[in-house]
mmCIF file of C-alpha atoms in Angstrom:
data_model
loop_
_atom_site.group_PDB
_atom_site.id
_atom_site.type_symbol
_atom_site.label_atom_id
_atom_site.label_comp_id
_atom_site.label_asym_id
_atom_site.label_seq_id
_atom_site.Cartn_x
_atom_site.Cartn_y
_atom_site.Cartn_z
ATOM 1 C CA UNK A 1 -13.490 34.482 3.696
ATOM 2 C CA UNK A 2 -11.451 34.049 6.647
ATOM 3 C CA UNK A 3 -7.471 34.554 5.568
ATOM 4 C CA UNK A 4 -5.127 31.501 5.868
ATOM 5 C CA UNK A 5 -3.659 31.041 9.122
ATOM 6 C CA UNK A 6 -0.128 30.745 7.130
ATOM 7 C CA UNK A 7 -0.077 33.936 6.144
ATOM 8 C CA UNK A 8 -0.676 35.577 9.535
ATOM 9 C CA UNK A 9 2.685 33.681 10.985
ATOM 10 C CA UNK A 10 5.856 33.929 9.335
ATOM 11 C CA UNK A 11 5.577 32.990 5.874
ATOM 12 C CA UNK A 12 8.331 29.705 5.634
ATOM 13 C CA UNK A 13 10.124 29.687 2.283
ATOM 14 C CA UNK A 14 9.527 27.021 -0.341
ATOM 15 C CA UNK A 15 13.245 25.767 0.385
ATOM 16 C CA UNK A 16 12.291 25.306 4.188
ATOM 17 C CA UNK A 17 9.611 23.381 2.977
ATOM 18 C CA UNK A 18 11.253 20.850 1.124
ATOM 19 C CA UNK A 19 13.525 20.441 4.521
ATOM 20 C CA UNK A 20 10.868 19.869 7.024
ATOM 21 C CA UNK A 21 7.980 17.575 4.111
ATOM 22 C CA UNK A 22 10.268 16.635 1.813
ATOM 23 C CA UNK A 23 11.391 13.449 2.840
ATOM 24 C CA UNK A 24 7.975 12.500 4.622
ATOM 25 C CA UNK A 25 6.141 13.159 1.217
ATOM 26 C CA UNK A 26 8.648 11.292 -0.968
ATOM 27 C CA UNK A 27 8.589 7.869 1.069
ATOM 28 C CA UNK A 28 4.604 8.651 1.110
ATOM 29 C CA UNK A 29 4.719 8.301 -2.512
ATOM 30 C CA UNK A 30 7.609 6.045 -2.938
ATOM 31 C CA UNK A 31 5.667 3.387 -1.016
ATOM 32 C CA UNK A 32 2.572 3.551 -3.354
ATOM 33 C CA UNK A 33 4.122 3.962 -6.665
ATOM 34 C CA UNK A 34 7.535 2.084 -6.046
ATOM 35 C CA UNK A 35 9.601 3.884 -8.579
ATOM 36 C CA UNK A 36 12.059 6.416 -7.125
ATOM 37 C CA UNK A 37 12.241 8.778 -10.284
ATOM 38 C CA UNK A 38 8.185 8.964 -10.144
ATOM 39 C CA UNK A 39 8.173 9.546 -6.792
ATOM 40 C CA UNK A 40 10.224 12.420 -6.814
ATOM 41 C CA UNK A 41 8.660 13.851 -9.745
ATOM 42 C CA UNK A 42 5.012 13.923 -7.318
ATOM 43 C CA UNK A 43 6.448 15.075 -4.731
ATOM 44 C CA UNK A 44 7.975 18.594 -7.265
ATOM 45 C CA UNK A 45 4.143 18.374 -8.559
ATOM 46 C CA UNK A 46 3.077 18.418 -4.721
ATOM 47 C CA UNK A 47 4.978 21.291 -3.695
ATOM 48 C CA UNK A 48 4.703 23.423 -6.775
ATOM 49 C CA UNK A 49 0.744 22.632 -6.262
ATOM 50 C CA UNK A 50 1.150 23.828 -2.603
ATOM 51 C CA UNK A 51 2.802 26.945 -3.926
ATOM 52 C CA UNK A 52 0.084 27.991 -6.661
ATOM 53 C CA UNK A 53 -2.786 26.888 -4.317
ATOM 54 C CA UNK A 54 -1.359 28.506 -0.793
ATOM 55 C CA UNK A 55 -4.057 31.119 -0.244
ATOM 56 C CA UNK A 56 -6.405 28.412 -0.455
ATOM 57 C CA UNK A 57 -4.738 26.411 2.805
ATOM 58 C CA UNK A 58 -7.031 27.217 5.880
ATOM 59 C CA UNK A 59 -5.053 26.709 9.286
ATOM 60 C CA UNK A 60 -7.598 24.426 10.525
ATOM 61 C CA UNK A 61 -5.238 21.212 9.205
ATOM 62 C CA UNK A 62 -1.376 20.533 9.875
ATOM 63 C CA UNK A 63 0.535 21.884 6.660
ATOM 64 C CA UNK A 64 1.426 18.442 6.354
ATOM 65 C CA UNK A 65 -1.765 17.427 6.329
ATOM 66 C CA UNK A 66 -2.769 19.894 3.492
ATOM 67 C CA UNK A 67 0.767 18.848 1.733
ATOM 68 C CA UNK A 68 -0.544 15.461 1.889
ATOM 69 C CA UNK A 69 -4.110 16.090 0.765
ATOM 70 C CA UNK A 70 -2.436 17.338 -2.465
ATOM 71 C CA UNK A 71 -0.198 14.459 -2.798
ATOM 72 C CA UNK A 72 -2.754 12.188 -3.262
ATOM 73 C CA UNK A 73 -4.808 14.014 -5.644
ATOM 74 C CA UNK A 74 -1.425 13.899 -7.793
ATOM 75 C CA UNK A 75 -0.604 10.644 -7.365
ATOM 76 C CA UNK A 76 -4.410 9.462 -8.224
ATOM 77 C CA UNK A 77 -4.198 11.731 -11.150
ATOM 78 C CA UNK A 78 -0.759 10.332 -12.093
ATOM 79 C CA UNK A 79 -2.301 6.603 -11.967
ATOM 80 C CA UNK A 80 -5.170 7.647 -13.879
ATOM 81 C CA UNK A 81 -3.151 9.087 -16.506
ATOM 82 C CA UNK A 82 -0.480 6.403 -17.161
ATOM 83 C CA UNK A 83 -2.860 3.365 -16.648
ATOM 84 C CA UNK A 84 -4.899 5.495 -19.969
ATOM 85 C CA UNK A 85 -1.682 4.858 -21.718
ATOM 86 C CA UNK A 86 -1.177 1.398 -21.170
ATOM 87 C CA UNK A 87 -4.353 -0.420 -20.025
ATOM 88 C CA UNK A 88 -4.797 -3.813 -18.450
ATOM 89 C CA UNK A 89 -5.885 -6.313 -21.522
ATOM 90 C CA UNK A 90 -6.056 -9.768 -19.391
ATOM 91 C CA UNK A 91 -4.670 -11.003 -16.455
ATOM 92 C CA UNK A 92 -3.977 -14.789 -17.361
ATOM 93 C CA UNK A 93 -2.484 -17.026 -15.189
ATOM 94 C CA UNK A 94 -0.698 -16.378 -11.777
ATOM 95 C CA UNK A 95 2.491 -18.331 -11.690
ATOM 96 C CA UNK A 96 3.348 -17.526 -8.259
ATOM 97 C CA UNK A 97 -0.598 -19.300 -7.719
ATOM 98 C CA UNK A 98 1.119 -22.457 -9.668
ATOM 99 C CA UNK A 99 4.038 -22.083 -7.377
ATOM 100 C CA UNK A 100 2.318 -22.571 -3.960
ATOM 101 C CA UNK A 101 -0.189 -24.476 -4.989
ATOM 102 C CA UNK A 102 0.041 -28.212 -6.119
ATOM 103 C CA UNK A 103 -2.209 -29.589 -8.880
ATOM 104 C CA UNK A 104 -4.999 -30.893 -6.877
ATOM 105 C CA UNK A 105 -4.737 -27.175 -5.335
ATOM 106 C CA UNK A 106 -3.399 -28.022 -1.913
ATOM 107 C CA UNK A 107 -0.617 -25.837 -0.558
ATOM 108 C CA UNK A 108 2.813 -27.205 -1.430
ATOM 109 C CA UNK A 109 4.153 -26.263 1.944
ATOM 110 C CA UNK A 110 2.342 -25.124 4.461
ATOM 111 C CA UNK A 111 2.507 -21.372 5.897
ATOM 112 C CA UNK A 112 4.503 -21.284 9.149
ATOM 113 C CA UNK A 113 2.964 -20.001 11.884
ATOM 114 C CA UNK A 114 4.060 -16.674 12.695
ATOM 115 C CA UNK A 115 4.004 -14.841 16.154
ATOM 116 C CA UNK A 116 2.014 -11.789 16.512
ATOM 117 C CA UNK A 117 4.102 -8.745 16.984
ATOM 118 C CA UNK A 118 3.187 -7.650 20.711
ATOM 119 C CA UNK A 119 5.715 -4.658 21.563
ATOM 120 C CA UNK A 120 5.823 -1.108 19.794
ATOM 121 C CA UNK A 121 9.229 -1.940 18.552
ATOM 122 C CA UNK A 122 8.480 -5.257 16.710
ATOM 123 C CA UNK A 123 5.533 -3.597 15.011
ATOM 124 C CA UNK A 124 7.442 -0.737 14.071
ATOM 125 C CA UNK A 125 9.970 -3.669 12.272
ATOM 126 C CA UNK A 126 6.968 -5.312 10.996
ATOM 127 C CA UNK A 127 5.834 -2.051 9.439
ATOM 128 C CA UNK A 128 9.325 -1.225 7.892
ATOM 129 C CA UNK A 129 9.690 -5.460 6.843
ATOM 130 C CA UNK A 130 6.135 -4.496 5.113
ATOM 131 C CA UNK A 131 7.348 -1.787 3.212
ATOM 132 C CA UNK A 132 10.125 -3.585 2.028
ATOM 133 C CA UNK A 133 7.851 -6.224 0.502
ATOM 134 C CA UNK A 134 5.730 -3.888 -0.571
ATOM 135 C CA UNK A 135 8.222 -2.228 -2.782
ATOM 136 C CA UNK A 136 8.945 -5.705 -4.190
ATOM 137 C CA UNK A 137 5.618 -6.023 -5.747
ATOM 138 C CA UNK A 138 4.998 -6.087 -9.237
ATOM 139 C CA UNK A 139 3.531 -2.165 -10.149
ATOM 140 C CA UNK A 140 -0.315 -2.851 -10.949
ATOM 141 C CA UNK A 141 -0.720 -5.540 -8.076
ATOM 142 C CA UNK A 142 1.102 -2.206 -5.702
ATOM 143 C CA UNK A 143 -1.203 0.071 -6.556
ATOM 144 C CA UNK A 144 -4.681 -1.829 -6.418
ATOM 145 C CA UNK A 145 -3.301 -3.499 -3.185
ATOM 146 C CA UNK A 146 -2.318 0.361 -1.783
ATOM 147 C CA UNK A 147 -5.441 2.259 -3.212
ATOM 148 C CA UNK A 148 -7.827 -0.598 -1.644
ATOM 149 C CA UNK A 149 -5.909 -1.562 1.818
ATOM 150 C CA UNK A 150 -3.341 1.847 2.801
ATOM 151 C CA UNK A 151 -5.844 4.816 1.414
ATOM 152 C CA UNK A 152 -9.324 2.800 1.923
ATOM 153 C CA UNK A 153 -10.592 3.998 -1.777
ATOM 154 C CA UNK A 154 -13.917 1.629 -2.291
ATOM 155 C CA UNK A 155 -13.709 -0.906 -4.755
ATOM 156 C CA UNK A 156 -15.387 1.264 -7.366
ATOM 157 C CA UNK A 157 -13.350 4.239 -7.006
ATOM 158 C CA UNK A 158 -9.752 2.278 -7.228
ATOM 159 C CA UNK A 159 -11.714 0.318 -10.425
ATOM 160 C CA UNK A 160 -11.783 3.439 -11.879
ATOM 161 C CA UNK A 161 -8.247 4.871 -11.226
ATOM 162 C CA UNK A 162 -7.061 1.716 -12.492
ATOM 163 C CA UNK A 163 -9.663 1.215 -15.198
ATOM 164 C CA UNK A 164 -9.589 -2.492 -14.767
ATOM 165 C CA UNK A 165 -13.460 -4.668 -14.142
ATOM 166 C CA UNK A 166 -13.993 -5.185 -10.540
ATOM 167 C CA UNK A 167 -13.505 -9.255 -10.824
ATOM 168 C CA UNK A 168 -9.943 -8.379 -12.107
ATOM 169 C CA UNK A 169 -9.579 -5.960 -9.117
ATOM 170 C CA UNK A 170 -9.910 -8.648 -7.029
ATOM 171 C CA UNK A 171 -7.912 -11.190 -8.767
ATOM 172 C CA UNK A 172 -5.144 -8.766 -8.260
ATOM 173 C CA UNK A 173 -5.808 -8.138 -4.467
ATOM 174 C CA UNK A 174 -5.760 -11.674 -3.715
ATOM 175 C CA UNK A 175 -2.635 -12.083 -5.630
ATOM 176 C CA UNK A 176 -0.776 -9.201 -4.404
ATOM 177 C CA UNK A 177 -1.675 -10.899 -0.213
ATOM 178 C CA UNK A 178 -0.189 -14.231 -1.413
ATOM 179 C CA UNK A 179 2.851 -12.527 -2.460
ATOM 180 C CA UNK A 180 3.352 -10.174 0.811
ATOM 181 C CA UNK A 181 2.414 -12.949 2.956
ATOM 182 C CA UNK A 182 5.095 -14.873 1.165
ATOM 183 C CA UNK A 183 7.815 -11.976 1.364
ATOM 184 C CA UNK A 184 6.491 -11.536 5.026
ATOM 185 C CA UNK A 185 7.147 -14.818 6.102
ATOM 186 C CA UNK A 186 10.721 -15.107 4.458
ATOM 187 C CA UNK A 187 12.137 -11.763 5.432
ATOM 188 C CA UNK A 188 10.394 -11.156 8.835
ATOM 189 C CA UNK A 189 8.960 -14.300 10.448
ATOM 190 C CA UNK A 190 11.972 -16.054 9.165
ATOM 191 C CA UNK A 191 14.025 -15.167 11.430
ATOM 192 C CA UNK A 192 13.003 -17.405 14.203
ATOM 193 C CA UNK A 193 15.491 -16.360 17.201
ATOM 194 C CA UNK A 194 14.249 -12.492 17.150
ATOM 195 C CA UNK A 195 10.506 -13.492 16.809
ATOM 196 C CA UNK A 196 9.689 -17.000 18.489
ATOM 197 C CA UNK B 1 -10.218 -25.676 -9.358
ATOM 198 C CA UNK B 2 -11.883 -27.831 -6.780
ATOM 199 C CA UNK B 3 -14.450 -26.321 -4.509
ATOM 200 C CA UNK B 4 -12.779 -27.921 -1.600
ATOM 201 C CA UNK B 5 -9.140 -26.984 -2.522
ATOM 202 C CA UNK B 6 -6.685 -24.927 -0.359
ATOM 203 C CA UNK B 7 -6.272 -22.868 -3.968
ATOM 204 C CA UNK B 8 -10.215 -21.897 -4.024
ATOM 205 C CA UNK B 9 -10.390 -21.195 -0.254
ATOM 206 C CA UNK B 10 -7.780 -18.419 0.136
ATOM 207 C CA UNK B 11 -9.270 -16.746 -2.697
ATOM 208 C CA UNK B 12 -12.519 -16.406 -0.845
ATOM 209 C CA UNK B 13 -10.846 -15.873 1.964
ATOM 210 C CA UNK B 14 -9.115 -12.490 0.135
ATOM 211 C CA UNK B 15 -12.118 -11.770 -0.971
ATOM 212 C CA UNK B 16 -14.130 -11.839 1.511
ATOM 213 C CA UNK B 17 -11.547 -8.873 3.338
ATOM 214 C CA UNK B 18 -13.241 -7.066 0.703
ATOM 215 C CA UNK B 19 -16.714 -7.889 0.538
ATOM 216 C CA UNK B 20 -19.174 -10.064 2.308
ATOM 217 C CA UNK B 21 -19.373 -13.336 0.840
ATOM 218 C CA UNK B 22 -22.917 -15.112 -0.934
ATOM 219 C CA UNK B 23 -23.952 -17.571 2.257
ATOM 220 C CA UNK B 24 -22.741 -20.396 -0.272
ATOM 221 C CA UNK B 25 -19.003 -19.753 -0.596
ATOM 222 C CA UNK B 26 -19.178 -18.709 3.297
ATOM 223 C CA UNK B 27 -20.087 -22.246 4.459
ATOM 224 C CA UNK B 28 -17.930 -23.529 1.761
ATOM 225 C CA UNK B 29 -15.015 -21.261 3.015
ATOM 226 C CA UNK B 30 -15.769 -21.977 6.904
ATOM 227 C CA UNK B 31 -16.027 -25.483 6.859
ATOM 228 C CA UNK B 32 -12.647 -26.152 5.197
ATOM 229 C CA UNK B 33 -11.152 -23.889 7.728
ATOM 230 C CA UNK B 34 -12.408 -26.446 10.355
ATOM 231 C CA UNK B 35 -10.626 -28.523 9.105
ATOM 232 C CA UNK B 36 -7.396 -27.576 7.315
ATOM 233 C CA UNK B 37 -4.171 -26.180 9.281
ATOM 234 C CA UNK B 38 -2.454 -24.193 6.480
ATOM 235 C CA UNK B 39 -5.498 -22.526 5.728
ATOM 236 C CA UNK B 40 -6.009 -21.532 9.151
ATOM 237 C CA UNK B 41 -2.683 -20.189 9.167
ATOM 238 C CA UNK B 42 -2.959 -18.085 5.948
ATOM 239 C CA UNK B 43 -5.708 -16.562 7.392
ATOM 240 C CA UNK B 44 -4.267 -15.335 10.360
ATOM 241 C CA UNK B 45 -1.594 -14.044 8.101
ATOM 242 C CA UNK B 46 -4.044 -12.034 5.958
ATOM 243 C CA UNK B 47 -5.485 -10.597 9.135
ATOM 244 C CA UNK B 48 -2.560 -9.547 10.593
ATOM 245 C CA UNK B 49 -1.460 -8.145 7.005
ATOM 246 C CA UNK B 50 -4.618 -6.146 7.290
ATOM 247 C CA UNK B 51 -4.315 -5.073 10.413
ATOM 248 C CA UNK B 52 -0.631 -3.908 9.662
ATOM 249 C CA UNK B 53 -1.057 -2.253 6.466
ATOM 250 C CA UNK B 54 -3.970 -0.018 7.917
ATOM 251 C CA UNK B 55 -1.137 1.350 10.420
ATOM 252 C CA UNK B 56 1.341 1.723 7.934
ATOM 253 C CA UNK B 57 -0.438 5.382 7.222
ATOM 254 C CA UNK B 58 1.843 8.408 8.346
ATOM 255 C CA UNK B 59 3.438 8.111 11.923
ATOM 256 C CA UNK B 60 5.656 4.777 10.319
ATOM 257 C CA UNK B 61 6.813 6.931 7.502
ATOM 258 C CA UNK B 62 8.431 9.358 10.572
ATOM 259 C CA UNK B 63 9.827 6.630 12.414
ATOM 260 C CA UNK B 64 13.226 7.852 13.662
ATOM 261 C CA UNK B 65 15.294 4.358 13.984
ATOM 262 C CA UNK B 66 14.342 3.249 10.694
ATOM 263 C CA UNK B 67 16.469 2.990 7.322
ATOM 264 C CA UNK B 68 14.059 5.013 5.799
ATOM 265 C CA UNK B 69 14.397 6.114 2.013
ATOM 266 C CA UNK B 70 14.770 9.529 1.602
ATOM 267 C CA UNK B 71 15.161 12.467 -1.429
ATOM 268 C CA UNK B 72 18.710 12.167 -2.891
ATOM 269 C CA UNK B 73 20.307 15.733 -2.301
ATOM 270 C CA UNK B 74 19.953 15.909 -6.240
ATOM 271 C CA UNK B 75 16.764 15.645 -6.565
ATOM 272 C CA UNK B 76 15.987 17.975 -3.465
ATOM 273 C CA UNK B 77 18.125 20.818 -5.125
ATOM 274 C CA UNK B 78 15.714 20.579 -8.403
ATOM 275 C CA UNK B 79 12.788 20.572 -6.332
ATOM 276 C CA UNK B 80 14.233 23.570 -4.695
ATOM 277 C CA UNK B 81 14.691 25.401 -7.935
ATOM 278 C CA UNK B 82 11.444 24.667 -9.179
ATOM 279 C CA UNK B 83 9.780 25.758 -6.078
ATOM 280 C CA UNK B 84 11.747 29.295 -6.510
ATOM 281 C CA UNK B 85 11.272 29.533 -9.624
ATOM 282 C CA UNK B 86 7.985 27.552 -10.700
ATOM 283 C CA UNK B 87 7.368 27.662 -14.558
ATOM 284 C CA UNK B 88 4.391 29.890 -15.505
#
């Protein structure tokens, strides 16, 4: 087997590492789980991963990269594990649905129109005004919508991970858009000066 | 819930981001677009929602001008230790 690029340039010190990925990794995580303290606790798992599994990084992908690659298995592992311990018994009723939608289920106000983001800058604002909501989302609707729309997982992989029936997979997709849409609309597109 | 409702259609309309629709709902789903406003709107929305989410991968996460969460120097130092010494 060909040796590990890594090792045939100056070996960088676990410390060093946590400077230069540390950060990058934790928002990584912090965007798909939403809790700070788990976060963290993936990215330790990450790194001390990294460590154990370093003659097995090939220099043919960014460290990063490879840091990354191990992130995810630990955060898929992580959902597996706690959604085990406390699995999804029904969904029942969305009140935010009730919320928007009158009786005769027409919308109770209409969306605004919104403008579409042309310059690098204003997407780069819609991106971070994205996170934000994102973050705001209640846990399960997070990770289905993150699995299924940020990391691409098919449908019957993120069923799995979740353990939840593929109709309830996409109750929970559709419910997590109204909500972002929502949160989009008040705390980006609702300022009307910057973005009309 | 109606068939013809606003309620019904952006469901289909979610779902159909995920998977092609049965030619029933589809007609059902594109001829109330015709003709309602708001739902044309939400659409839009969940396209550009789409759209935006896909390129929220890794170069937004490194965006320099950003407030960007970050490790607190706490938890950085106990990452540190465990990285020097990782248990056996």
């Amino acid at each position: 087997m060909e040796p590990p690029r890594l090792q045939e340039t100056e070996e960088p010190s676990p410390g060093s590492w946590v400077d230069q990925h540390g950060d990058f990794l934790y928002r990584y995580a912090l965007l798909r789980v939403g809790r700070p303290e788990v976060a963290e606790d993936l990215v330790q798992e990450t790194f001390l991963g990294a460590l154990r599994g370093r003659e097995q990084f090939r220099g043919d992908a960014s460290e990063r990269t490879w840091l990354v690659a191990i992130l995810k298995y630990k955060l898929i592992d992580h959902l597996r594990r706690s959604r085990r311990e406390r699995p999804l018994s029904s969904l029942g009723e969305d009140e935010w649905e009730n919320e928007l939608f009158d009786r005769t289920g027409h919308w109770k106000k209409s969306p605004r129109r919104w403008t579409i983001p042309g310059v690098a800058l204003e997407q780069a604002e819609l991106q971070q005004a994205l996170s934000g909501c994102l973050s705001k989302l209640p846990a399960r609707l997070a990770e289905a919508f993150s699995l299924s729309e940020m990391d691409e997982l098919p449908s019957e992989e993120v069923c799995k991970v979740l353990a939840v029936s593929a109709g309830n997979l996409w109750v929970m997709l559709h419910r997590a858009r109204l909500r972002l849409c929502a949160c989009l609309e008040k705390s980006w597109f609702g300022n009307e000066e910057k973005h009309s | 819930v109606s068939l013809f409702s606003c309620k019904y259609t952006v469901r289909l309309l979610s779902r159909s981001l995920d998977r092609a629709l049965g030619p029933g709902p589809w007609l059902v789903m594109r001829l109330h677009l015709l003709m309602c406003v708001p739902c044309s709107r939400y659409r839009r929305h969940l396209l550009l929602l789409h759209d935006t989410v896909r390129r929220l991968g890794e170069s937004s996460l490194d965006h320099p001008d950003g407030d960007l969460p970050a490790l607190s120097a706490e938890a950085r130092t106990r990452i540190k230790n465990a990285c020097e010494n990782p248990p056996s």
